[in-house]
Amino acid sequence: MKNIIFILILFILNIPCAFGIDYNKYDIYDINSLRNITNDYKNEFKNKQEIVDAENSFNEFIKYYEKFVSIQNEKNLLSYNYFNPSKLLKEYTNKYYKYGLIVQIDEGEFFFVSSKRYMYKNFAKYLSKPHRKLLKFETRFDNRIINDCRYIISQSELKKILEFYEKFEKEYPEYSKQNKIDNIIKKYKKDIEHYPYLIY
């Protein structure tokens, strides 16, 4: 009987997860890993399985994404051209966006940040309606410009952002509660109050 139980346990442990992606199997130092995950995610959820599974897997993806960006910044030191940085920035953007990376510039250095557009383009169709709406709105953050370690943003833009989150919270109260949208609202209210002294 013990042998049968042992065999059953081994069998269960070797069954692939029915839903979601095993992010531990990817080499986070490989710049192609994010694209590989994206393709595997699409294959996993292409048959429109339960949205909650797609949501949970996507939340794990975001954690991986953040680590991936940090490691790629350490691994890939981008050269800087003081005479024509905008041209080089465009070249880097064209080169690295397919890997899920946006290139920003600050104090004579280029560095990678994650892309909301990449996430929306590749994952939105598998997520819940409020999550899709939120992600679509946040794609605008890909366009932010950094100067002296600060994002340049107008006060009117801040108010528009705050207005969106306030309306969103009323429209999707349960989702907003689970994802702490109220904290985002408090942050933007504070930013408006202390404008222009903002640090993101």
mmCIF file of C-alpha atoms in Angstrom:
data_model
loop_
_atom_site.group_PDB
_atom_site.id
_atom_site.type_symbol
_atom_site.label_atom_id
_atom_site.label_comp_id
_atom_site.label_asym_id
_atom_site.label_seq_id
_atom_site.Cartn_x
_atom_site.Cartn_y
_atom_site.Cartn_z
ATOM 1 C CA MET A 1 0.000 0.000 0.000
ATOM 2 C CA LYS A 2 2.832 2.380 0.899
ATOM 3 C CA ASN A 3 4.486 1.721 -2.456
ATOM 4 C CA ILE A 4 1.265 2.582 -4.286
ATOM 5 C CA ILE A 5 0.912 5.844 -2.346
ATOM 6 C CA PHE A 6 4.538 6.712 -3.074
ATOM 7 C CA ILE A 7 4.047 6.085 -6.799
ATOM 8 C CA LEU A 8 0.891 8.214 -6.801
ATOM 9 C CA ILE A 9 2.739 11.105 -5.138
ATOM 10 C CA LEU A 10 5.510 10.921 -7.728
ATOM 11 C CA PHE A 11 2.917 10.892 -10.498
ATOM 12 C CA ILE A 12 1.151 13.977 -9.124
ATOM 13 C CA LEU A 13 4.404 15.877 -8.679
ATOM 14 C CA ASN A 14 5.320 15.251 -12.305
ATOM 15 C CA ILE A 15 2.019 16.443 -13.746
ATOM 16 C CA PRO A 16 2.470 19.910 -15.328
ATOM 17 C CA CYS A 17 0.407 22.654 -13.756
ATOM 18 C CA ALA A 18 -2.964 22.750 -15.495
ATOM 19 C CA PHE A 19 -3.079 26.522 -15.389
ATOM 20 C CA GLY A 20 -0.387 29.144 -15.277
ATOM 21 C CA ILE A 21 3.286 29.259 -16.108
ATOM 22 C CA ASP A 22 6.253 27.888 -14.185
ATOM 23 C CA TYR A 23 8.493 30.960 -14.194
ATOM 24 C CA ASN A 24 11.336 29.131 -12.456
ATOM 25 C CA LYS A 25 12.200 27.245 -15.628
ATOM 26 C CA TYR A 26 13.282 30.385 -17.480
ATOM 27 C CA ASP A 27 16.775 31.859 -17.411
ATOM 28 C CA ILE A 28 16.146 35.404 -16.219
ATOM 29 C CA TYR A 29 19.620 36.444 -17.436
ATOM 30 C CA ASP A 30 18.656 35.552 -20.997
ATOM 31 C CA ILE A 31 17.269 38.650 -22.745
ATOM 32 C CA ASN A 32 14.962 36.357 -24.755
ATOM 33 C CA SER A 33 13.327 34.894 -21.655
ATOM 34 C CA LEU A 34 10.549 37.484 -21.497
ATOM 35 C CA ARG A 35 9.559 36.793 -25.088
ATOM 36 C CA ASN A 36 9.607 33.056 -24.387
ATOM 37 C CA ILE A 37 7.343 33.531 -21.382
ATOM 38 C CA THR A 38 4.991 35.713 -23.400
ATOM 39 C CA ASN A 39 4.635 33.040 -26.076
ATOM 40 C CA ASP A 40 4.122 30.289 -23.504
ATOM 41 C CA TYR A 41 1.523 32.385 -21.692
ATOM 42 C CA LYS A 42 -0.444 32.896 -24.906
ATOM 43 C CA ASN A 43 -0.351 29.176 -25.638
ATOM 44 C CA GLU A 44 -1.441 28.401 -22.096
ATOM 45 C CA PHE A 45 -4.479 30.671 -22.139
ATOM 46 C CA LYS A 46 -5.401 30.754 -25.821
ATOM 47 C CA ASN A 47 -8.434 28.551 -25.179
ATOM 48 C CA LYS A 48 -9.923 31.113 -22.792
ATOM 49 C CA GLN A 49 -9.529 29.157 -19.557
ATOM 50 C CA GLU A 50 -10.674 30.662 -16.268
ATOM 51 C CA ILE A 51 -9.781 34.357 -16.114
ATOM 52 C CA VAL A 52 -8.719 34.008 -12.487
ATOM 53 C CA ASP A 53 -5.926 31.625 -13.573
ATOM 54 C CA ALA A 54 -4.786 34.031 -16.264
ATOM 55 C CA GLU A 55 -4.868 36.883 -13.742
ATOM 56 C CA ASN A 56 -2.839 34.968 -11.153
ATOM 57 C CA SER A 57 -0.302 33.900 -13.740
ATOM 58 C CA PHE A 58 -0.024 37.468 -15.027
ATOM 59 C CA ASN A 59 0.602 38.755 -11.491
ATOM 60 C CA GLU A 60 3.477 36.307 -11.224
ATOM 61 C CA PHE A 61 4.685 37.501 -14.620
ATOM 62 C CA ILE A 62 4.872 41.090 -13.320
ATOM 63 C CA LYS A 63 7.150 39.958 -10.467
ATOM 64 C CA TYR A 64 9.372 38.188 -12.970
ATOM 65 C CA TYR A 65 9.303 41.225 -15.260
ATOM 66 C CA GLU A 66 10.536 43.557 -12.509
ATOM 67 C CA LYS A 67 13.458 41.256 -11.705
ATOM 68 C CA PHE A 68 14.171 40.788 -15.407
ATOM 69 C CA VAL A 69 14.456 44.553 -16.001
ATOM 70 C CA SER A 70 16.761 44.961 -13.010
ATOM 71 C CA ILE A 71 19.066 42.157 -14.141
ATOM 72 C CA GLN A 72 19.173 43.380 -17.750
ATOM 73 C CA ASN A 73 20.197 46.819 -16.467
ATOM 74 C CA GLU A 74 23.134 45.214 -14.664
ATOM 75 C CA LYS A 75 24.014 43.012 -17.601
ATOM 76 C CA ASN A 76 23.675 45.450 -20.508
ATOM 77 C CA LEU A 77 25.556 48.702 -20.032
ATOM 78 C CA LEU A 78 24.386 50.961 -22.851
ATOM 79 C CA SER A 79 26.916 53.412 -24.263
ATOM 80 C CA TYR A 80 26.003 57.094 -24.216
ATOM 81 C CA ASN A 81 26.575 59.675 -26.941
ATOM 82 C CA TYR A 82 26.692 63.248 -25.602
ATOM 83 C CA PHE A 83 26.574 64.736 -29.088
ATOM 84 C CA ASN A 84 23.382 63.048 -30.244
ATOM 85 C CA PRO A 85 21.689 61.146 -27.390
ATOM 86 C CA SER A 86 18.197 61.326 -28.903
ATOM 87 C CA LYS A 87 19.319 59.443 -32.023
ATOM 88 C CA LEU A 88 20.956 56.742 -29.941
ATOM 89 C CA LEU A 89 17.901 56.574 -27.688
ATOM 90 C CA LYS A 90 15.726 55.886 -30.734
ATOM 91 C CA GLU A 91 18.101 53.177 -31.918
ATOM 92 C CA TYR A 92 18.069 51.496 -28.517
ATOM 93 C CA THR A 93 14.287 51.731 -28.321
ATOM 94 C CA ASN A 94 13.876 50.040 -31.700
ATOM 95 C CA LYS A 95 16.351 47.351 -30.710
ATOM 96 C CA TYR A 96 15.108 46.441 -27.236
ATOM 97 C CA TYR A 97 11.335 46.929 -27.308
ATOM 98 C CA LYS A 98 10.826 43.463 -28.816
ATOM 99 C CA TYR A 99 12.408 42.097 -25.642
ATOM 100 C CA GLY A 100 9.864 43.966 -23.513
ATOM 101 C CA LEU A 101 12.267 46.753 -22.570
ATOM 102 C CA ILE A 102 11.904 50.525 -22.866
ATOM 103 C CA VAL A 103 15.047 52.653 -22.805
ATOM 104 C CA GLN A 104 15.075 55.837 -20.725
ATOM 105 C CA ILE A 105 17.763 58.442 -20.286
ATOM 106 C CA ASP A 106 18.901 60.257 -17.153
ATOM 107 C CA GLU A 107 22.049 62.190 -16.174
ATOM 108 C CA GLY A 108 24.083 60.917 -19.115
ATOM 109 C CA GLU A 109 23.010 57.283 -18.786
ATOM 110 C CA PHE A 110 20.607 54.971 -20.584
ATOM 111 C CA PHE A 111 18.675 52.378 -18.623
ATOM 112 C CA PHE A 112 15.808 49.922 -19.079
ATOM 113 C CA VAL A 113 12.301 50.145 -17.644
ATOM 114 C CA SER A 114 9.298 47.864 -18.101
ATOM 115 C CA SER A 115 6.678 48.634 -20.730
ATOM 116 C CA LYS A 116 2.956 48.882 -20.046
ATOM 117 C CA ARG A 117 2.382 48.793 -23.807
ATOM 118 C CA TYR A 118 4.173 45.474 -24.039
ATOM 119 C CA MET A 119 1.985 44.082 -21.281
ATOM 120 C CA TYR A 120 -1.231 45.458 -22.759
ATOM 121 C CA LYS A 121 -0.455 44.301 -26.283
ATOM 122 C CA ASN A 122 0.442 40.761 -25.258
ATOM 123 C CA PHE A 123 -1.674 40.004 -22.199
ATOM 124 C CA ALA A 124 -4.765 42.241 -22.052
ATOM 125 C CA LYS A 125 -7.078 39.919 -23.988
ATOM 126 C CA TYR A 126 -6.607 37.202 -21.354
ATOM 127 C CA LEU A 127 -7.357 39.420 -18.353
ATOM 128 C CA SER A 128 -10.526 40.656 -16.676
ATOM 129 C CA LYS A 129 -12.324 43.753 -17.996
ATOM 130 C CA PRO A 130 -11.193 46.088 -15.164
ATOM 131 C CA HIS A 131 -7.627 44.850 -15.471
ATOM 132 C CA ARG A 132 -7.658 45.479 -19.233
ATOM 133 C CA LYS A 133 -9.037 48.957 -18.756
ATOM 134 C CA LEU A 134 -6.441 49.812 -16.120
ATOM 135 C CA LEU A 135 -3.571 48.452 -18.171
ATOM 136 C CA LYS A 136 -4.701 50.329 -21.275
ATOM 137 C CA PHE A 137 -4.779 53.614 -19.375
ATOM 138 C CA GLU A 138 -1.347 53.003 -17.871
ATOM 139 C CA THR A 139 0.271 52.538 -21.282
ATOM 140 C CA ARG A 140 0.628 56.338 -21.277
ATOM 141 C CA PHE A 141 3.330 55.980 -18.654
ATOM 142 C CA ASP A 142 5.659 54.546 -21.290
ATOM 143 C CA ASN A 143 6.004 58.090 -22.653
ATOM 144 C CA ARG A 144 7.280 59.685 -19.473
ATOM 145 C CA ILE A 145 10.499 61.632 -19.725
ATOM 146 C CA ILE A 146 13.062 61.563 -16.962
ATOM 147 C CA ASN A 147 15.216 64.502 -15.958
ATOM 148 C CA ASP A 148 17.442 64.578 -12.845
ATOM 149 C CA CYS A 149 15.891 61.368 -11.536
ATOM 150 C CA ARG A 150 12.377 62.790 -11.828
ATOM 151 C CA TYR A 151 9.564 62.216 -14.243
ATOM 152 C CA ILE A 152 8.524 65.377 -16.029
ATOM 153 C CA ILE A 153 4.756 65.666 -15.734
ATOM 154 C CA SER A 154 2.398 68.641 -15.774
ATOM 155 C CA GLN A 155 -0.044 69.413 -13.007
ATOM 156 C CA SER A 156 -2.964 69.123 -15.445
ATOM 157 C CA GLU A 157 -1.780 65.640 -16.426
ATOM 158 C CA LEU A 158 -1.605 64.681 -12.774
ATOM 159 C CA LYS A 159 -5.209 65.770 -12.308
ATOM 160 C CA LYS A 160 -6.320 63.730 -15.325
ATOM 161 C CA ILE A 161 -4.588 60.669 -13.928
ATOM 162 C CA LEU A 162 -6.179 61.174 -10.526
ATOM 163 C CA GLU A 163 -9.591 61.617 -12.122
ATOM 164 C CA PHE A 164 -9.228 58.336 -13.986
ATOM 165 C CA TYR A 165 -8.352 56.359 -10.852
ATOM 166 C CA GLU A 166 -11.201 57.918 -8.879
ATOM 167 C CA LYS A 167 -13.730 56.995 -11.587
ATOM 168 C CA PHE A 168 -12.186 53.570 -11.924
ATOM 169 C CA GLU A 169 -12.540 52.920 -8.195
ATOM 170 C CA LYS A 170 -16.257 53.768 -8.326
ATOM 171 C CA GLU A 171 -16.829 51.645 -11.426
ATOM 172 C CA TYR A 172 -14.931 48.602 -10.142
ATOM 173 C CA PRO A 173 -15.041 48.763 -6.318
ATOM 174 C CA GLU A 174 -14.213 45.088 -5.695
ATOM 175 C CA TYR A 175 -11.271 44.997 -8.078
ATOM 176 C CA SER A 176 -10.044 48.354 -6.735
ATOM 177 C CA LYS A 177 -10.171 47.090 -3.168
ATOM 178 C CA GLN A 178 -8.227 43.940 -4.024
ATOM 179 C CA ASN A 179 -5.573 45.898 -5.901
ATOM 180 C CA LYS A 180 -5.356 48.861 -3.502
ATOM 181 C CA ILE A 181 -6.325 51.538 -6.000
ATOM 182 C CA ASP A 182 -7.076 53.803 -3.026
ATOM 183 C CA ASN A 183 -3.337 53.955 -2.296
ATOM 184 C CA ILE A 184 -2.686 55.167 -5.832
ATOM 185 C CA ILE A 185 -5.366 57.829 -5.436
ATOM 186 C CA LYS A 186 -3.831 59.035 -2.171
ATOM 187 C CA LYS A 187 -0.428 59.217 -3.820
ATOM 188 C CA TYR A 188 -1.644 61.383 -6.711
ATOM 189 C CA LYS A 189 -3.574 63.664 -4.370
ATOM 190 C CA LYS A 190 -0.381 64.156 -2.404
ATOM 191 C CA ASP A 191 1.584 64.795 -5.616
ATOM 192 C CA ILE A 192 -0.869 67.486 -6.696
ATOM 193 C CA GLU A 193 -0.696 69.090 -3.275
ATOM 194 C CA HIS A 194 3.108 69.270 -3.342
ATOM 195 C CA TYR A 195 3.549 69.917 -7.064
ATOM 196 C CA PRO A 196 6.095 70.420 -8.643
ATOM 197 C CA TYR A 197 8.244 68.597 -6.071
ATOM 198 C CA LEU A 198 7.526 65.079 -7.335
ATOM 199 C CA ILE A 199 9.701 61.998 -7.253
ATOM 200 C CA TYR A 200 8.463 58.771 -8.833
#
